[in-house]
Coordinates of C-alpha atoms and ligand atoms in Angstrom, one line a residue:
M6 CA 0.0 0.0 0.0
T7 CA 1.1 3.6 -0.6
T8 CA -0.2 7.0 0.5
L9 CA -2.4 9.5 -1.3
V10 CA -2.2 13.1 -0.1
I11 CA -5.5 15.0 -0.4
H12 CA -5.4 18.8 -1.0
N13 CA -8.0 21.5 -0.9
P14 CA -7.8 23.1 -4.3
A15 CA -9.1 26.5 -3.1
T16 CA -6.5 26.9 -0.4
G17 CA -3.7 24.6 -1.6
L18 CA -3.5 23.2 1.9
Q19 CA -3.3 19.5 2.7
I20 CA -6.5 18.1 4.1
T21 CA -5.3 14.6 5.0
Q22 CA -3.4 11.5 3.8
V23 CA -5.0 8.2 3.1
S24 CA -3.8 4.7 2.4
A25 CA -3.8 4.0 -1.3
D26 CA -3.9 0.7 -3.3
D27 CA -1.2 -0.8 -5.4
A28 CA -1.3 -3.5 -8.1
A29 CA -1.2 -6.3 -5.5
S30 CA -4.0 -5.0 -3.3
V31 CA -6.2 -4.3 -6.4
A32 CA -5.6 -7.9 -7.6
A33 CA -6.6 -9.2 -4.2
K34 CA -9.8 -7.2 -4.2
A35 CA -10.7 -8.4 -7.7
Q36 CA -10.2 -12.0 -6.6
T37 CA -12.4 -11.6 -3.4
A38 CA -15.0 -9.7 -5.4
R39 CA -15.1 -12.6 -7.9
T40 CA -15.7 -15.1 -5.1
A41 CA -18.4 -13.0 -3.4
Q42 CA -20.4 -12.1 -6.5
P43 CA -22.5 -15.2 -7.0
A44 CA -23.9 -15.0 -3.4
W45 CA -24.8 -11.3 -4.0
A46 CA -26.5 -12.2 -7.3
A47 CA -28.5 -14.9 -5.4
T48 CA -29.6 -12.5 -2.7
P49 CA -33.3 -11.5 -3.4
L50 CA -33.7 -8.2 -5.2
A51 CA -35.8 -6.9 -2.3
Q52 CA -32.8 -7.2 0.0
R53 CA -30.4 -5.5 -2.5
M54 CA -33.0 -2.8 -2.8
A55 CA -33.3 -2.4 1.0
C56 CA -29.5 -1.8 1.1
V57 CA -29.8 1.0 -1.5
A58 CA -32.8 2.5 0.4
R59 CA -30.8 2.5 3.6
F60 CA -27.9 4.2 1.8
R61 CA -30.3 6.9 0.5
A62 CA -31.6 7.5 4.1
A63 CA -27.9 7.9 5.3
V64 CA -27.2 10.4 2.6
V65 CA -30.2 12.5 3.8
V66 CA -29.0 12.3 7.4
E67 CA -25.4 13.2 6.6
L68 CA -26.0 15.5 3.7
E69 CA -24.5 18.7 5.2
A70 CA -21.2 16.9 6.1
L71 CA -21.0 15.1 2.8
A72 CA -21.5 18.4 1.0
A73 CA -18.7 20.0 3.1
T74 CA -16.3 17.1 2.3
M75 CA -17.0 17.3 -1.4
T76 CA -16.5 21.0 -1.5
A77 CA -13.2 20.8 0.6
E78 CA -11.6 18.3 -1.8
T79 CA -13.0 19.5 -5.2
G80 CA -13.6 23.3 -4.7
K81 CA -17.2 22.9 -5.8
P82 CA -19.3 25.8 -4.4
I83 CA -21.2 24.5 -1.3
S84 CA -24.7 25.2 -2.6
M85 CA -23.9 23.1 -5.7
S86 CA -22.5 20.3 -3.5
R87 CA -25.9 20.3 -1.7
N88 CA -27.7 20.4 -5.1
E89 CA -25.8 17.4 -6.2
L90 CA -26.7 15.3 -3.1
N91 CA -30.3 16.3 -3.3
G92 CA -30.3 15.5 -7.0
L93 CA -28.9 12.1 -6.2
L94 CA -31.9 11.2 -4.1
G95 CA -34.1 11.4 -7.2
R96 CA -31.8 9.2 -9.1
I97 CA -31.9 6.6 -6.3
D98 CA -35.7 6.8 -6.3
F99 CA -35.7 6.1 -10.0
F100 CA -33.3 3.1 -9.8
L101 CA -35.4 1.7 -6.9
A102 CA -38.7 2.2 -8.8
E103 CA -37.4 0.6 -12.0
A104 CA -34.9 -2.1 -11.0
E105 CA -37.4 -4.9 -10.9
A106 CA -39.5 -4.1 -14.0
S107 CA -36.5 -3.3 -16.2
T108 CA -34.7 -6.6 -15.4
A109 CA -37.7 -8.9 -15.2
T110 CA -37.6 -12.0 -17.5
Q111 CA -39.6 -11.4 -20.6
T112 CA -41.5 -14.0 -22.5
V113 CA -41.3 -12.7 -26.1
F114 CA -42.9 -15.7 -27.8
A115 CA -45.1 -18.7 -26.7
D116 CA -47.2 -20.9 -29.1
G117 CA -47.8 -23.8 -26.8
G118 CA -44.9 -25.9 -28.0
M119 CA -42.1 -23.4 -28.0
T120 CA -41.4 -20.6 -25.5
E121 CA -38.8 -17.9 -25.9
Q122 CA -37.6 -15.8 -23.0
I123 CA -35.0 -13.0 -22.4
Q124 CA -33.4 -13.2 -19.0
H125 CA -31.2 -10.4 -17.6
I126 CA -28.3 -11.8 -15.8
P127 CA -25.6 -9.8 -14.0
L128 CA -22.4 -9.1 -15.9
G129 CA -20.4 -10.4 -12.9
V130 CA -17.5 -8.3 -11.6
V131 CA -17.5 -4.7 -13.0
A132 CA -15.0 -1.9 -12.6
N133 CA -16.0 1.7 -12.2
I134 CA -13.2 4.2 -12.8
S135 CA -14.7 7.6 -12.0
A136 CA -14.3 11.4 -12.4
W137 CA -14.2 14.1 -9.7
N138 CA -16.5 16.8 -11.1
Y139 CA -19.8 15.2 -10.0
P140 CA -18.4 12.4 -7.8
W141 CA -21.8 11.4 -6.3
F142 CA -23.6 11.4 -9.6
V143 CA -21.0 9.7 -11.8
G144 CA -20.1 7.1 -9.1
C145 CA -23.7 6.2 -8.1
N146 CA -24.9 6.1 -11.8
V147 CA -22.7 3.0 -12.0
I148 CA -22.4 1.6 -8.6
L149 CA -26.1 1.5 -7.6
P150 CA -27.7 -0.1 -10.7
A151 CA -24.7 -2.4 -10.9
L152 CA -25.3 -3.6 -7.3
L153 CA -29.1 -3.7 -7.8
T154 CA -28.7 -6.1 -10.8
G155 CA -26.4 -8.5 -8.8
N156 CA -22.9 -7.4 -9.8
A157 CA -19.8 -7.0 -7.6
V158 CA -18.2 -3.6 -8.1
L159 CA -14.5 -2.5 -8.0
Y160 CA -14.8 1.2 -7.5
K161 CA -12.0 3.6 -8.1
P162 CA -13.0 7.2 -7.4
S163 CA -10.9 10.0 -8.8
E164 CA -7.8 10.9 -6.9
F165 CA -9.4 14.4 -6.7
A166 CA -12.6 13.1 -5.0
T167 CA -11.2 10.3 -2.9
L168 CA -12.8 11.3 0.4
T169 CA -16.2 11.4 -1.3
G170 CA -15.5 8.0 -2.8
M171 CA -14.5 6.6 0.5
T172 CA -17.7 7.9 2.0
I173 CA -19.8 6.4 -0.8
A174 CA -18.3 3.0 0.0
R175 CA -18.6 3.4 3.8
L176 CA -22.3 4.3 3.5
L177 CA -23.0 1.4 1.2
H178 CA -21.2 -1.0 3.5
E179 CA -23.1 0.4 6.5
A180 CA -26.3 -0.1 4.6
G181 CA -25.6 -3.8 4.2
V182 CA -23.6 -4.2 1.0
P183 CA -20.8 -6.7 1.8
Q184 CA -17.2 -5.3 1.7
D185 CA -16.1 -7.8 -0.9
V186 CA -19.1 -7.0 -3.2
L187 CA -18.3 -3.3 -3.3
A188 CA -14.5 -2.9 -3.1
L189 CA -12.9 0.5 -3.0
C190 CA -9.7 1.0 -4.8
V191 CA -7.9 4.2 -3.8
G192 CA -5.4 6.0 -5.9
G193 CA -4.6 7.7 -9.2
G194 CA -4.2 6.6 -12.8
E195 CA -1.8 3.8 -11.9
V196 CA -4.5 2.2 -9.7
G197 CA -7.0 2.6 -12.5
A198 CA -4.6 0.9 -14.9
A199 CA -4.1 -1.9 -12.4
L200 CA -7.9 -2.3 -12.1
Q201 CA -8.4 -2.5 -15.8
A202 CA -5.8 -5.3 -16.0
Q203 CA -7.8 -7.5 -13.7
R204 CA -10.2 -10.2 -14.9
I205 CA -13.4 -8.1 -15.1
D206 CA -16.7 -8.5 -16.9
G207 CA -17.3 -4.8 -17.6
L208 CA -15.5 -1.5 -17.3
F209 CA -17.5 1.7 -16.8
F210 CA -15.4 4.8 -17.1
T211 CA -16.2 8.5 -16.6
G212 CA -13.4 10.9 -17.5
S213 CA -11.4 12.5 -20.3
Y214 CA -11.2 11.4 -23.9
A215 CA -7.4 10.9 -23.4
T216 CA -7.8 8.4 -20.6
G217 CA -10.8 6.8 -22.2
A218 CA -8.9 6.1 -25.4
K219 CA -6.0 4.5 -23.4
I220 CA -8.5 2.2 -21.7
A221 CA -10.3 1.3 -24.9
Q222 CA -6.9 0.4 -26.5
A223 CA -5.9 -1.8 -23.6
L224 CA -9.3 -3.6 -23.3
G225 CA -10.0 -4.0 -27.0
P226 CA -8.6 -7.5 -27.5
R227 CA -10.1 -8.7 -24.1
M228 CA -13.7 -8.6 -25.1
V229 CA -14.7 -6.9 -21.9
K230 CA -17.9 -4.8 -22.0
L231 CA -16.7 -1.2 -22.0
Q232 CA -18.6 2.1 -21.5
L233 CA -16.9 5.4 -21.8
E234 CA -18.5 8.6 -20.7
L235 CA -16.2 11.3 -21.8
G236 CA -16.0 15.1 -22.5
G237 CA -17.8 17.3 -24.8
K238 CA -17.8 20.7 -26.5
D239 CA -21.5 21.2 -26.2
P240 CA -23.1 23.9 -28.4
T241 CA -26.2 25.9 -28.1
Y242 CA -27.9 28.0 -30.9
V243 CA -30.0 31.1 -30.1
C244 CA -32.4 31.8 -32.9
D245 CA -33.5 35.2 -34.1
D246 CA -37.0 34.7 -32.5
A247 CA -35.6 33.8 -29.0
N248 CA -35.9 36.2 -26.1
P249 CA -32.2 37.2 -25.8
A250 CA -32.3 38.1 -22.1
T251 CA -34.0 34.8 -21.1
A252 CA -31.7 32.8 -23.2
A253 CA -28.6 34.6 -21.9
A254 CA -29.6 34.1 -18.3
S255 CA -30.1 30.4 -18.8
L256 CA -27.0 29.9 -20.9
A257 CA -24.6 31.8 -18.6
D258 CA -25.7 29.4 -15.9
G259 CA -25.3 26.5 -18.2
A260 CA -21.8 27.5 -19.2
M261 CA -20.6 28.4 -15.7
Y262 CA -22.5 26.3 -13.2
N263 CA -20.1 24.1 -11.2
T264 CA -17.3 26.6 -12.3
G265 CA -17.8 25.3 -15.9
Q266 CA -16.5 21.9 -14.9
S267 CA -19.5 19.8 -16.1
C268 CA -19.3 17.3 -18.9
C269 CA -22.5 18.9 -20.3
S270 CA -21.5 22.5 -19.6
V271 CA -22.5 24.8 -22.5
E272 CA -19.1 25.2 -24.2
R273 CA -19.9 27.1 -27.4
I274 CA -22.8 29.5 -28.2
Y275 CA -24.0 30.5 -31.7
V276 CA -26.3 33.5 -31.8
H277 CA -28.3 34.7 -34.7
E278 CA -27.1 38.2 -35.9
K279 CA -30.5 39.8 -35.3
V280 CA -30.3 39.2 -31.5
F281 CA -26.5 39.0 -31.1
D282 CA -25.9 42.3 -29.5
A283 CA -28.8 42.1 -27.0
F284 CA -27.8 38.5 -26.1
V285 CA -24.2 39.3 -25.5
A286 CA -25.0 42.4 -23.4
A287 CA -27.5 40.3 -21.2
F288 CA -25.0 37.4 -21.0
V289 CA -22.1 39.7 -19.7
D290 CA -24.5 41.2 -17.2
T291 CA -25.4 37.8 -15.9
V292 CA -21.8 36.8 -15.7
H293 CA -20.9 40.0 -13.7
S294 CA -23.5 38.9 -11.1
F295 CA -21.7 35.6 -10.4
K296 CA -19.8 35.8 -7.1
V297 CA -16.3 34.3 -7.3
G298 CA -14.6 33.1 -4.2
D299 CA -14.5 30.8 -1.2
P300 CA -16.4 27.6 -2.2
M301 CA -17.5 27.1 1.4
L302 CA -19.6 30.3 1.3
D303 CA -23.3 29.9 0.4
S304 CA -23.1 33.0 -1.8
T305 CA -20.2 31.7 -4.0
Y306 CA -21.1 30.7 -7.6
I307 CA -17.7 30.3 -9.1
G308 CA -15.4 28.1 -7.0
A309 CA -11.9 26.7 -7.5
I310 CA -10.6 25.0 -10.6
T311 CA -10.1 21.5 -9.2
R312 CA -7.0 20.4 -11.1
A313 CA -4.4 23.3 -11.0
A314 CA -3.2 22.2 -14.5
Q315 CA -6.5 23.2 -16.0
L316 CA -5.7 26.8 -15.3
D317 CA -2.9 26.5 -17.9
V318 CA -5.5 25.1 -20.4
L319 CA -7.7 28.1 -19.8
D320 CA -4.9 30.6 -20.1
A321 CA -3.8 29.0 -23.3
Q322 CA -7.3 28.9 -24.9
V323 CA -7.9 32.6 -24.1
A324 CA -4.4 33.6 -25.4
D325 CA -4.9 31.6 -28.6
A326 CA -8.4 33.1 -29.2
V327 CA -7.2 36.7 -28.6
A328 CA -4.2 36.2 -30.8
K329 CA -6.5 35.0 -33.6
G330 CA -8.8 38.0 -33.3
A331 CA -11.2 37.3 -30.5
K332 CA -12.4 40.1 -28.3
L333 CA -12.4 39.6 -24.6
L334 CA -15.5 41.1 -22.9
T335 CA -14.8 40.1 -19.4
G336 CA -12.5 37.9 -17.4
G337 CA -9.5 36.1 -19.0
T338 CA -7.3 36.1 -15.9
R339 CA -6.5 33.9 -12.9
L340 CA -7.8 35.0 -9.5
P341 CA -6.6 34.0 -6.0
G342 CA -7.8 30.7 -4.6
N343 CA -7.1 28.7 -7.8
T344 CA -10.0 30.4 -9.5
F345 CA -10.4 31.7 -13.0
A346 CA -12.4 34.8 -13.6
P347 CA -15.6 34.1 -15.6
T348 CA -14.6 34.8 -19.1
V349 CA -16.6 35.8 -22.2
L350 CA -15.2 36.1 -25.7
V351 CA -16.8 37.2 -29.0
N352 CA -15.4 37.5 -32.5
V353 CA -14.5 33.8 -32.2
N354 CA -14.3 31.2 -34.9
H355 CA -13.5 27.5 -35.3
S356 CA -9.8 28.1 -35.9
M357 CA -9.5 28.7 -32.1
D358 CA -9.0 25.9 -29.5
L359 CA -11.6 27.7 -27.5
M360 CA -14.3 26.6 -30.0
R361 CA -12.9 23.1 -30.6
E362 CA -11.5 21.6 -27.4
E363 CA -13.2 21.2 -24.0
S364 CA -12.4 24.2 -21.8
F365 CA -13.7 22.7 -18.5
G366 CA -13.8 26.1 -16.8
P367 CA -15.8 29.3 -16.6
V368 CA -14.8 30.4 -20.2
I369 CA -17.2 30.7 -23.2
G370 CA -17.0 31.9 -26.8
I371 CA -20.0 33.4 -28.5
Q372 CA -20.1 33.4 -32.3
K373 CA -22.5 35.3 -34.6
V374 CA -24.4 33.3 -37.3
A375 CA -26.7 34.3 -40.1
S376 CA -29.0 31.2 -40.5
D377 CA -30.1 27.9 -39.0
T378 CA -28.1 26.2 -41.7
E379 CA -24.9 27.9 -40.7
A380 CA -25.7 27.2 -37.0
V381 CA -26.2 23.5 -37.6
A382 CA -23.0 23.2 -39.7
L383 CA -21.0 24.8 -36.8
M384 CA -22.6 22.8 -34.1
N385 CA -21.7 19.6 -36.0
D386 CA -18.1 20.8 -36.7
T387 CA -16.7 18.9 -33.7
R388 CA -15.3 15.5 -32.8
Y389 CA -17.6 15.4 -29.7
G390 CA -21.3 14.9 -29.3
L391 CA -22.6 14.9 -25.8
T392 CA -25.4 17.6 -25.7
A393 CA -26.7 20.4 -27.9
G394 CA -29.4 22.9 -27.5
V395 CA -31.6 25.5 -29.2
F396 CA -33.4 28.5 -27.9
T397 CA -36.6 29.6 -29.9
P398 CA -40.3 29.8 -29.1
N399 CA -40.9 27.7 -32.2
E400 CA -41.0 24.0 -31.4
A401 CA -41.0 22.9 -35.0
R402 CA -37.9 25.0 -35.8
A403 CA -36.2 23.6 -32.7
R404 CA -37.0 20.0 -33.6
A405 CA -35.8 20.6 -37.2
V406 CA -32.5 21.9 -36.0
L407 CA -31.9 19.4 -33.2
A408 CA -32.8 16.5 -35.5
Q409 CA -29.7 17.4 -37.6
V410 CA -27.3 17.7 -34.7
N411 CA -25.1 14.8 -33.6
A412 CA -25.5 14.6 -29.8
G413 CA -26.6 12.1 -27.2
S414 CA -28.9 14.6 -25.5
V415 CA -30.7 17.6 -27.1
Y416 CA -32.3 20.5 -25.3
W417 CA -35.1 23.0 -26.4
N418 CA -35.0 26.2 -24.3
C419 CA -32.9 24.5 -21.6
C420 CA -29.3 23.3 -21.2
D421 CA -26.9 21.5 -18.8
R422 CA -29.6 19.1 -17.7
V423 CA -29.6 15.4 -16.8
S424 CA -32.6 13.3 -16.0
P425 CA -32.6 9.9 -14.4
R426 CA -35.4 8.9 -16.7
L427 CA -33.5 9.6 -19.9
P428 CA -30.4 7.8 -21.2
W429 CA -27.1 9.7 -20.8
S430 CA -24.8 9.0 -23.7
G431 CA -22.4 10.6 -26.2
H432 CA -21.6 10.5 -29.9
G433 CA -18.2 10.4 -31.4
D434 CA -15.4 11.2 -28.9
S435 CA -17.9 11.8 -26.2
G436 CA -17.9 8.1 -25.6
V437 CA -19.8 4.9 -26.0
G438 CA -22.6 3.3 -23.9
L439 CA -24.9 5.0 -21.5
T440 CA -26.0 5.3 -17.9
L441 CA -29.4 6.3 -16.5
S442 CA -32.9 5.4 -17.7
T443 CA -34.1 1.8 -17.7
Y444 CA -31.4 1.1 -20.3
G445 CA -28.8 2.3 -17.8
I446 CA -30.1 -0.4 -15.5
Q447 CA -30.1 -3.1 -18.1
T448 CA -26.6 -2.2 -19.2
F449 CA -25.2 -3.9 -16.1
T450 CA -26.8 -7.2 -17.3
R451 CA -26.3 -9.4 -20.3
P452 CA -29.4 -10.8 -22.0
K453 CA -29.6 -14.6 -21.9
A454 CA -31.8 -16.1 -24.6
W455 CA -33.9 -19.1 -23.6
H456 CA -35.4 -21.4 -26.3
L457 CA -37.8 -23.8 -24.4
R458 CA -39.6 -26.6 -26.2
Q459 CA -42.1 -28.7 -24.3
A460 CA -41.2 -32.4 -24.6
Ligands
NAD9 P1 -9.4 11.8 -16.2 O1 -9.5 11.1 -17.5 O2 -8.2 12.5 -15.9 O3 -9.6 10.8 -15.0 C1 -10.7 9.9 -14.8 C2 -10.4 8.7 -14.0 O4 -9.4 7.9 -14.8 C3 -9.7 9.0 -12.7 O5 -10.3 8.2 -11.7 C4 -8.2 8.7 -13.0 O6 -7.5 8.3 -11.8 C5 -8.3 7.5 -13.9 N1 -7.2 7.3 -14.7 C6 -6.2 8.2 -15.2 N2 -5.3 7.5 -15.9 C7 -5.7 6.3 -16.0 C8 -5.2 5.1 -16.8 N3 -4.1 5.2 -17.5 N4 -5.9 3.9 -16.7 C9 -7.0 3.9 -16.0 N5 -7.5 4.9 -15.3 C10 -6.9 6.1 -15.3 O7 -10.7 12.7 -16.1 P2 -11.2 13.7 -14.9 O8 -10.3 14.9 -14.9 O9 -11.4 12.9 -13.7 O10 -12.6 14.1 -15.4 C11 -12.9 15.2 -16.3 C12 -13.4 14.6 -17.6 O11 -14.5 13.8 -17.4 C13 -13.9 15.7 -18.5 O12 -13.5 15.5 -19.9 C14 -15.4 15.6 -18.4 O13 -16.1 16.1 -19.5 C15 -15.5 14.2 -18.3 N6 -16.8 13.8 -17.7 C16 -17.7 13.2 -18.5 C17 -19.0 12.8 -18.0 C18 -20.0 12.2 -18.9 O14 -21.0 11.7 -18.3 N7 -19.9 12.1 -20.2 C19 -19.3 13.0 -16.7 C20 -18.3 13.7 -15.9 C21 -17.1 14.0 -16.4

């Protein structure tokens, strides 16, 4: 075992040190999980559901402390940590409501002699390698349906959200999930790499394209079920008939909520030339109302950049855009406390990294367009495809635009939104596979086909 030092990104101070895994301890956990999984799969669903319900109750009881821990280690504004935990409760309710029906054996044909059935059996032992930006959401989107469907889970939280990951594991163990059925693997990329090298039946990853591509390359020849939930460069188009002030208020929030560190943050905005000036003025006004500062304060809207290295990415994107002719309307600089001033640029185009590569910070480019056709072409000029949106009062126009856009989720007059009832998935370099919805429960099972003929 080794040691992992946990820092507060807003202060730079050490919070604590924890024991971390190494290749040998990960291998041992994978082995015990393999041994423990059949008994868990044989446990009645009602008992597995009762564990998850007790976990939910514990989250409610400890919510304030859990929010404080998440904010301390990630720099997420405390009000948004509370929002994430409250949002988690709805996701748990969905999983509990749908687990039984979405995995019940289906008889798809019966003619007296022959019966055909589809049974949903657990994958077996699955690995979850997770991101830090919504650690409760992205961890539980995998862990809970995987446990409900009878899998054992090897869970590696991000090294930037380890205390939260340890808490998720503790609360599930206290709720009755056996230690060997949910095994926590603590550490950074090397522990993730050790985990992916084990004999596993599925790997569910949330993180960057760069890491996802490495994992895909390593797992390719091994025929392990692989899901990758990766980054995006999510566009929104504001049509000429939209209310510019309403759209600006919504999109400023969509771009900068969680300090812009959301996979589905609005990352590019295209605005019809007829409403461009009014939209930009309202957008900048909204951004000026965002309070930057100590993530522990209720009033803070923009908190710390969690990984210090991302500040270099933001500096470089702003410098590249300005060098190529962009106009900086506000922000563009680092501030104390590992923060970056909320930043708005116009006169932007697709020669700039700002409009092509994920910013993952409170930085946005707003580009003027002349038509729906031009907007669609620009929205699709990307290697990513997580979400995309349109603002217009005209539903037919919105549907016509969104039908042409390559994205896993599309939004009409809203943005930066995730629902437990809908599948969460990406196109292109935003990943493969999905979580959430009833499909996101079934994805932790394999369908077994039964052909039954009466003798
Ligand atoms: P990351 O790729 O740096 O790390 C993700 C996880 O992979 C961490 O647990 C890390 O320790 C592990 N890891 C690193 N190297 C590894 C290796 N070689 N082998 C195995 N595991 C390894 O990403 P991050 O900084 O944690 O997360 C930010 C990214 O995640 C952004 O791009 C964001 O858009 C994306 N994200 C996507 C979704 C989604 O649902 N699509 C949700 C949240 C975040």
